[in-house]
Short mmCIF file of C-alpha atoms and ligand atoms in Angstrom, two decimals:
data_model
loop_
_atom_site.label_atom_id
_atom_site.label_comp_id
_atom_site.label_asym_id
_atom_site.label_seq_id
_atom_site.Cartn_x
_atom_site.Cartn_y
_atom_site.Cartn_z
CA UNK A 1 -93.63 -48.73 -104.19
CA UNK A 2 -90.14 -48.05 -106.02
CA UNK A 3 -89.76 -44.80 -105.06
CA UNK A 4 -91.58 -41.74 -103.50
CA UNK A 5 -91.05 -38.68 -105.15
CA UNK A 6 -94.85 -37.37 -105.76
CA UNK A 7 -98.47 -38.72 -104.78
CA UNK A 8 -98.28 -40.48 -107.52
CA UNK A 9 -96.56 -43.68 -105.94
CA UNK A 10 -99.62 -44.02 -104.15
CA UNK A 11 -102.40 -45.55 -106.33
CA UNK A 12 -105.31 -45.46 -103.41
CA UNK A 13 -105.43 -42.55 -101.53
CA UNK A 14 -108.18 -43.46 -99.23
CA UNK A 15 -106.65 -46.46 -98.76
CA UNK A 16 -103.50 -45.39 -97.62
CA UNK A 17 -105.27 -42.87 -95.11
CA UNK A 18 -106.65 -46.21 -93.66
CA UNK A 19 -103.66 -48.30 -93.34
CA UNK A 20 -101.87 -44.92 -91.61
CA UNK A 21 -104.55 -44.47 -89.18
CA UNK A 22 -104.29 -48.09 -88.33
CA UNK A 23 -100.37 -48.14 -87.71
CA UNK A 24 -100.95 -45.01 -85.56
CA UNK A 25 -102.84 -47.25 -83.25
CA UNK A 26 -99.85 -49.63 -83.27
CA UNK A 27 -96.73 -48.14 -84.33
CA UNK A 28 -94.44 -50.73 -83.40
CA UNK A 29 -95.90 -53.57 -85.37
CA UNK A 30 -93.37 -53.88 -87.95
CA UNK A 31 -90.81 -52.73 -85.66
CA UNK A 32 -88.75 -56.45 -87.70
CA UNK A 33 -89.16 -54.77 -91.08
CA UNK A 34 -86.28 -52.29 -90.90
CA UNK A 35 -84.09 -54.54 -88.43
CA UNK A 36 -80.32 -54.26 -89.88
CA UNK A 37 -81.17 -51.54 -92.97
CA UNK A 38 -80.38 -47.93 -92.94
CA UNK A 39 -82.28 -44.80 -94.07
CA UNK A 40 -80.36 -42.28 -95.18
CA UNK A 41 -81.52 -38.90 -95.06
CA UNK A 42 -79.76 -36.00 -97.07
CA UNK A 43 -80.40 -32.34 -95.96
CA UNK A 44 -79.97 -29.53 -98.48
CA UNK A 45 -82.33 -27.43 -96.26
CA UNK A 46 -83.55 -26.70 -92.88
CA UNK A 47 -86.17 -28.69 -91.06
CA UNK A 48 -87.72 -29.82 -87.89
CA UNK A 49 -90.44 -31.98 -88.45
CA UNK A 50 -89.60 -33.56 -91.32
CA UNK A 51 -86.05 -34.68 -89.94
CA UNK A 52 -87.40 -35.80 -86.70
CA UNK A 53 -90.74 -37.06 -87.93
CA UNK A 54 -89.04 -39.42 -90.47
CA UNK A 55 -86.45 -40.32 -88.01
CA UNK A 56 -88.84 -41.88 -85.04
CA UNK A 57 -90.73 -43.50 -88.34
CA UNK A 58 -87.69 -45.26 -89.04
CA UNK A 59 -87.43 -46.07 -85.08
CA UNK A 60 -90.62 -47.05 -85.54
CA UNK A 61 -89.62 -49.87 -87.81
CA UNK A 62 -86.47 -51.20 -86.51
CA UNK A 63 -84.42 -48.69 -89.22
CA UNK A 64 -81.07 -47.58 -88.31
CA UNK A 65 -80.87 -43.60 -89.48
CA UNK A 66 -77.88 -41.84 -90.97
CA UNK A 67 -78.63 -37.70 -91.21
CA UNK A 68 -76.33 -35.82 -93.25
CA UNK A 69 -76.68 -31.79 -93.66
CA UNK A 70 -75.42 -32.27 -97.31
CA UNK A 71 -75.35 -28.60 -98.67
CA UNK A 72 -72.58 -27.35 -95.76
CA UNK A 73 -71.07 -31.14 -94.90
CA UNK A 74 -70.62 -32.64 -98.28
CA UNK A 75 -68.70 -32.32 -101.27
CA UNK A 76 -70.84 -29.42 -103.70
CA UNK A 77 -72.54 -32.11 -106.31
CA UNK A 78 -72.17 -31.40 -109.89
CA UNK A 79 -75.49 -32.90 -111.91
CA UNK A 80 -74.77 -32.03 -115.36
CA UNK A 81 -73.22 -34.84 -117.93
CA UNK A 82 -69.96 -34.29 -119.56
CA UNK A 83 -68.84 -31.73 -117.90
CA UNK A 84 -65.16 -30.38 -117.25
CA UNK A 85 -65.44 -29.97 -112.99
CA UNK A 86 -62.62 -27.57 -113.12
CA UNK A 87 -64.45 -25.14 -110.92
CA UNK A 88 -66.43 -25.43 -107.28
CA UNK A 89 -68.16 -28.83 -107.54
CA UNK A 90 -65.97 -31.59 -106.30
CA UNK A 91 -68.36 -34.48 -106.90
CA UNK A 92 -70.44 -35.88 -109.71
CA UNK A 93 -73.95 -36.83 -108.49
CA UNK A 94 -73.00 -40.04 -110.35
CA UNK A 95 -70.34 -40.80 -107.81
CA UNK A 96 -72.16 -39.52 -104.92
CA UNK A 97 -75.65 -41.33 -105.57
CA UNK A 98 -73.60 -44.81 -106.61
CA UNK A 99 -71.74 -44.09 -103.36
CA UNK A 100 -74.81 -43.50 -100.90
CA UNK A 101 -76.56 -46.58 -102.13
CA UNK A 102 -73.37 -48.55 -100.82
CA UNK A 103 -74.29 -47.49 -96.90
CA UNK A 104 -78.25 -47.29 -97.22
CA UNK A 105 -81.02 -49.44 -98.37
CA UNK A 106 -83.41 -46.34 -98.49
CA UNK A 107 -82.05 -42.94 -99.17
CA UNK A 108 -84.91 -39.84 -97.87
CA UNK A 109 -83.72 -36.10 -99.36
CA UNK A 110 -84.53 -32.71 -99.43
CA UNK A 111 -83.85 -30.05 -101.72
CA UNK A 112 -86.02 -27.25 -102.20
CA UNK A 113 -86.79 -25.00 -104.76
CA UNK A 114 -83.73 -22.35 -105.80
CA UNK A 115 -86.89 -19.89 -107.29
CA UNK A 116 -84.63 -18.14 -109.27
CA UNK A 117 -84.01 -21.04 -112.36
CA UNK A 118 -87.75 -21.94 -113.32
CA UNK A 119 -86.77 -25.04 -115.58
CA UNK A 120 -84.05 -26.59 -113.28
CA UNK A 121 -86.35 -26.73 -110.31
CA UNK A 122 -89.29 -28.11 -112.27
CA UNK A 123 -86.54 -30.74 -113.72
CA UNK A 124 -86.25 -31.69 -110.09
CA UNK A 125 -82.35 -32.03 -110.15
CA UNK A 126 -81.19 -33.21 -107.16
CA UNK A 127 -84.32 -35.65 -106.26
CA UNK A 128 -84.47 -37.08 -109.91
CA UNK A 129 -80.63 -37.27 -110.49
CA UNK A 130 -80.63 -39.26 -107.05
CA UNK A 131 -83.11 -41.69 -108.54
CA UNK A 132 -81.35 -41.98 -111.69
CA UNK A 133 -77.97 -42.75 -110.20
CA UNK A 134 -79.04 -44.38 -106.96
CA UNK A 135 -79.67 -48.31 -106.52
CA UNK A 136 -81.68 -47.84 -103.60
CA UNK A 137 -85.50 -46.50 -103.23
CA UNK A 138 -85.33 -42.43 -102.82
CA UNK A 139 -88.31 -40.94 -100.83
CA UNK A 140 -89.13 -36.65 -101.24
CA UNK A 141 -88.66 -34.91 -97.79
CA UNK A 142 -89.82 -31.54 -99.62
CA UNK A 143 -88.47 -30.76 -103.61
CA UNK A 144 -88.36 -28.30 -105.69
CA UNK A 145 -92.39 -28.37 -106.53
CA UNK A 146 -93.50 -30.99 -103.94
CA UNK A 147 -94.03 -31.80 -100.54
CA UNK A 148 -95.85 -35.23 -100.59
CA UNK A 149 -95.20 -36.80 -97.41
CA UNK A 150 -96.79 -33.04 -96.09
CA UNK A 151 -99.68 -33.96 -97.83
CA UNK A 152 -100.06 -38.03 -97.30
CA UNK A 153 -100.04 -36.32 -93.45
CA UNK A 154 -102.46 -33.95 -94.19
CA UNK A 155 -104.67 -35.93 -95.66
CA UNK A 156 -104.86 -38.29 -92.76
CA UNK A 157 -105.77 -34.92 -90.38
CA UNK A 158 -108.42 -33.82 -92.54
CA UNK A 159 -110.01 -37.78 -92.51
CA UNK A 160 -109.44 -37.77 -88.76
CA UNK A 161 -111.67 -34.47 -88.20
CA UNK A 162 -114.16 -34.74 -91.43
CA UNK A 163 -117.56 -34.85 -89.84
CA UNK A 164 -119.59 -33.84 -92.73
CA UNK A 165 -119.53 -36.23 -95.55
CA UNK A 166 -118.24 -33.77 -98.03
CA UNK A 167 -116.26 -31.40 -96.47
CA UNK A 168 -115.56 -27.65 -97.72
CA UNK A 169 -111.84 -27.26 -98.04
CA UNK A 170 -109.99 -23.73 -98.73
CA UNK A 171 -106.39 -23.60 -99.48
CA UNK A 172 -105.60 -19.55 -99.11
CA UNK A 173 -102.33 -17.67 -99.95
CA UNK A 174 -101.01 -15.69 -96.59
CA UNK A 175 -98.47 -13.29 -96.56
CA UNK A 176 -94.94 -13.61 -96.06
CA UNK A 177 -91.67 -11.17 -96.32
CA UNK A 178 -89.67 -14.28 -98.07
CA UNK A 179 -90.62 -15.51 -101.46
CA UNK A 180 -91.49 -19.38 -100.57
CA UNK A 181 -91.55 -22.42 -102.75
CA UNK A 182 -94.90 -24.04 -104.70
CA UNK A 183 -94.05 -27.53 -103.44
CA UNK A 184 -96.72 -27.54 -100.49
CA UNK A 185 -99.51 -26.09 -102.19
CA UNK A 186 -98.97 -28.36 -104.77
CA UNK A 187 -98.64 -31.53 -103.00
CA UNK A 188 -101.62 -30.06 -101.21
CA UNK A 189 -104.18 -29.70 -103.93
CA UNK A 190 -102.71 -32.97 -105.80
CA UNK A 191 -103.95 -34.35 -102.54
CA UNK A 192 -107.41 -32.43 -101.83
CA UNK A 193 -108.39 -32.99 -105.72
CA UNK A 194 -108.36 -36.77 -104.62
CA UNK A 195 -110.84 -36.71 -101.95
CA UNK A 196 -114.47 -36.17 -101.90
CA UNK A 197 -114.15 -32.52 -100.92
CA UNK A 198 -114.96 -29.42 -102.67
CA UNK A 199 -112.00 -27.80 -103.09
CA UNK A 200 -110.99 -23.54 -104.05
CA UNK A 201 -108.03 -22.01 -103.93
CA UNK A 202 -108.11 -18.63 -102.71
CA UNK A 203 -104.86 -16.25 -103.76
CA UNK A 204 -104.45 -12.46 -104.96
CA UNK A 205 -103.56 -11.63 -108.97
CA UNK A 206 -100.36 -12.90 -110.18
CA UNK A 207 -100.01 -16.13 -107.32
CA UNK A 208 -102.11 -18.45 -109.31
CA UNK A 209 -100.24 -21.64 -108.85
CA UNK A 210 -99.41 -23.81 -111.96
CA UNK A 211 -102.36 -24.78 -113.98
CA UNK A 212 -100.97 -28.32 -114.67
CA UNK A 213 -101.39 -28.27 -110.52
CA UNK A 214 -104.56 -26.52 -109.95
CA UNK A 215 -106.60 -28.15 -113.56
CA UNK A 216 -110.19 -27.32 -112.74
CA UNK A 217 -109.95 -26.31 -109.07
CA UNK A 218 -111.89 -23.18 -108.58
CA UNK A 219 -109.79 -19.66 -107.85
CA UNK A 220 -110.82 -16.95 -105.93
CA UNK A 221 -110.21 -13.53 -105.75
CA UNK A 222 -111.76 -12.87 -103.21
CA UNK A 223 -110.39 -14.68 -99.74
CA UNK A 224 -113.61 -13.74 -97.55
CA UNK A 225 -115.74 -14.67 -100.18
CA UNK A 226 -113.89 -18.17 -100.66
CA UNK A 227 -113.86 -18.94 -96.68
CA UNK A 228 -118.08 -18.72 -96.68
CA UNK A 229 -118.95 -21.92 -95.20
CA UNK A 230 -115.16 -23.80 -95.59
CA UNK A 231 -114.67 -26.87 -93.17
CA UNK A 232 -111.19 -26.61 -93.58
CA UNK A 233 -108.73 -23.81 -94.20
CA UNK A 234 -105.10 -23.95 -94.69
CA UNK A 235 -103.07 -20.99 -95.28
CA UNK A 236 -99.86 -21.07 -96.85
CA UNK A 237 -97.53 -18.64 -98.02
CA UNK A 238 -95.78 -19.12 -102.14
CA UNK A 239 -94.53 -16.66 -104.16
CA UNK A 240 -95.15 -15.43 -107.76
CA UNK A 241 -95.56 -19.01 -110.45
CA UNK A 242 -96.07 -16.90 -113.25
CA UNK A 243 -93.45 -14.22 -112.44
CA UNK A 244 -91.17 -17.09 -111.47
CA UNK A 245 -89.86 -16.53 -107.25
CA UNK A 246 -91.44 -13.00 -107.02
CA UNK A 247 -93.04 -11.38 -104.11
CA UNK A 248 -95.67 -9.16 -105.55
CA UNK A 249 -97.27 -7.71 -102.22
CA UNK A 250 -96.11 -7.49 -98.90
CA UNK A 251 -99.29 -5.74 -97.50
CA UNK A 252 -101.19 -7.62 -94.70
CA UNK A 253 -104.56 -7.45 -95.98
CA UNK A 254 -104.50 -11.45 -96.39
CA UNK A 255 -103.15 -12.63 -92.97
CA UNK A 256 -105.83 -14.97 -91.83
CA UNK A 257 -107.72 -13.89 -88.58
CA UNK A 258 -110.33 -14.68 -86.45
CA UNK A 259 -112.70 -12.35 -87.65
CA UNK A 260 -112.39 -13.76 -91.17
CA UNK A 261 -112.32 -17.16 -89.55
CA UNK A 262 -116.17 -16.43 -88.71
CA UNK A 263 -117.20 -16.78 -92.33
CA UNK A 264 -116.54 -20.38 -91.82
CA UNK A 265 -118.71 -23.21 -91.07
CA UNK A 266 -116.37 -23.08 -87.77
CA UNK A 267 -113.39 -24.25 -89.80
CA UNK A 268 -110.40 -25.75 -88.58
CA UNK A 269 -107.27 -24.12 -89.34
CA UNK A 270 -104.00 -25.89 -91.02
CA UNK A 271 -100.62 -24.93 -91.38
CA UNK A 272 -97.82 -27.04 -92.66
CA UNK A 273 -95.13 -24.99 -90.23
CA UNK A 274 -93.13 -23.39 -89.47
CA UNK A 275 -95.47 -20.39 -89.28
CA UNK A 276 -94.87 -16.47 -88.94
CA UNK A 277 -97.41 -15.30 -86.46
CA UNK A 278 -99.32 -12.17 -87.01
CA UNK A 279 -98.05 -12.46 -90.36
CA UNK A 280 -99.14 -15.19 -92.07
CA UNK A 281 -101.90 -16.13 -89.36
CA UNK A 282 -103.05 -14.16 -85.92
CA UNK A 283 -102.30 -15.43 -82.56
CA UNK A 284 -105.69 -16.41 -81.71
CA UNK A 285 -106.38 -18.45 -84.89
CA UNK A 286 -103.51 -20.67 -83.98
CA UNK A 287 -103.75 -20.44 -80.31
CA UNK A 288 -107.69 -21.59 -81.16
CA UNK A 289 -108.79 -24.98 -80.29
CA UNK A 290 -109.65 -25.57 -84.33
CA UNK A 291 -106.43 -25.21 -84.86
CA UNK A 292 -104.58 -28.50 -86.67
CA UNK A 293 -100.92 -27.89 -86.56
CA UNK A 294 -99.94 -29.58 -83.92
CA UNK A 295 -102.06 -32.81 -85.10
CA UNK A 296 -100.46 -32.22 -88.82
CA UNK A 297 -96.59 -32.15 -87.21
CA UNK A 298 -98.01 -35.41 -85.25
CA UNK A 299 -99.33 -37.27 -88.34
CA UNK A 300 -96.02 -36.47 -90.47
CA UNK A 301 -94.04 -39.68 -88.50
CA UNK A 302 -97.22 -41.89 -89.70
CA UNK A 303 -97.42 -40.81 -92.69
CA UNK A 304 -93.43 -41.53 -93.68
CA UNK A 305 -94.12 -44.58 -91.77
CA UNK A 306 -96.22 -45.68 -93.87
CA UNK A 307 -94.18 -44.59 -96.70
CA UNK A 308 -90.98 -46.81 -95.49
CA UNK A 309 -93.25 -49.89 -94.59
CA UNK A 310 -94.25 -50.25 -98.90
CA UNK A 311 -90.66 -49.33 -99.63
CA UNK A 312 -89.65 -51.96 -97.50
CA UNK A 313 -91.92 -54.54 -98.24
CA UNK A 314 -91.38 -54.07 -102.06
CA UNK A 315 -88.21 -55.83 -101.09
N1 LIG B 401 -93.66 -28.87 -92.56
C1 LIG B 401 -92.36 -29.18 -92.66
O1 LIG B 401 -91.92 -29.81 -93.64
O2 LIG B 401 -91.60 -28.76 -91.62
P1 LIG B 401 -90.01 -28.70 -91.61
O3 LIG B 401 -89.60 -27.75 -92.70
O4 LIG B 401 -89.64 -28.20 -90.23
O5 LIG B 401 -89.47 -30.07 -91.88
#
């Protein structure tokens, strides 16, 4: 693995789920690997659990870390070619990337989506310029339209509490009073469409995520009707693809609860956090014993660790 900026970089899924539950058992095995490198990680939005997650990772394998909240402590990066930077971007990405690849072996960064310029977010600016102009590996701590090491932890939750051989997995929109990014319900069904699940995506008119995402994945109208007999549910708020960073309802008639929880084949809930209770999800659906979060948050440092061990081991 070069770099990891989508699912892609992984060509076995189930595989990787494997190896990931293995180092869980053993998280200090390659604790040599890392000894005398450096991860960089490069903040151009908030976070918890990925920052800390990806940090005891890197403990995890002997990797220094060096955490820089880049949007308010750097120099504003200018990505475009030829341009005259005669007004507030100090620093070329071209600089900047050449630059962090002289401190780091690994550089890990996250920029999410601005949802108000359709094309540069899909172009993935920051996370592809970084690749372009770095020397070093460059690992996606949440993009513009992905979220993968979310999902490489996600996946690794759902394996760990799959009893049925082909489980029943609903991804549902929730609502929210911000308009949120695609990039985990993306990552998401990239992920889900690789296991042996059946998969359906439950959302109101006018959130249908991109159809170069969702390909053949069923969509539902109709969230009661799509949680009949799910194994999984994971609610998660985005707003409008079509009408590009739109809210289009702010009613609460799709907050998940336990009452519609019931339809399920006794589900268990996921949420990538953070969450808005009794907004996006009731009280006593998270406070619930099916509930996954904490498990997910607890899978995300195995998951990057695994992601750091191939980077590494490419050499
Ligand atoms: N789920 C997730 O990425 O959490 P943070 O935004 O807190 O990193």
């Amino acid at each position: 693995m070069k770099h990891f900026i989508t699912l892609d970089a992984i060509p076995d899924l189930n595989n990787a789920v494997q190896e990931i539950r293995t180092l869980k058992k053993d998280a200090f095995a390659f604790e040599q690997l890392g000894k005398h490198k450096t991860l960089g990680m490069l903040f151009f939005n908030p976070s918890l659990r990925t920052r800390l997650s990806t940090q005891k990772a890197a403990q995890h394998l002997g990797l220094k870390t060096m955490v820089m909240n880049f949007s308010n402590e750097a120099w504003a990066l200018e990505f475009e070619d030829g341009t005259k930077m005669s007004g507030l971007r100090s620093e070329h990405i071209k600089e900047a990337a050449a630059v962090v690849s002289q401190y780091c072996d690994v550089v890990a960064i996250r920029a999410f989506a601005s949802l108000s310029d359709k094309q540069k977010d899909e172009e993935e600016q920051v996370l592809n310029n970084f690749a372009r102009y770095a020397s070093i590996p460059v690992i996606n701590m949440e993009s513009a339209t992905a979220h993968p090491l979310q999902a490489l932890a996600d996946a690794v939750t759902i394996h760990e509490h799959t009893l049925n051989k082909r489980p029943k997995i609903v991804l549902t929109w929730a609502p929210h009073p911000k308009a949120l990014p695609h990039a985990v319900g993306n990552s998401f069904s990239n992920m889900v469409q690789r296991l042996d699940a059946d998969y359906v995506i439950a959302q109101p008119k006018g959130y249908e995520l991109d159809p170069r995402i969702t390909k053949n994945t069923p969509l539902i109208y109709n969230q009661e009707e799509a949680l009949e007999g799910a194994d999984f549910v994971y609610a998660k708020n985005w707003c409008s693809y079509q009408e590009y960073g739109k809210i289009l309802r702010t009613d609460d008639t799709w907050m998940l609860t336990a009452e519609k929880m019931k339809l399920t084949n006794n589900a268990k809930f996921m949420h990538c956090l953070p969450v808005r209770r009794n907004v996006v999800v009731a009280d006593d659906v998270l406070d619930n014993s099916n509930s996954l979060v904490i498990q997910q948050a607890n899978n995300r440092t195995y998951a990057a660790q695994w992601v750091l061990k191939q980077i590494l081991q490419n050499g």
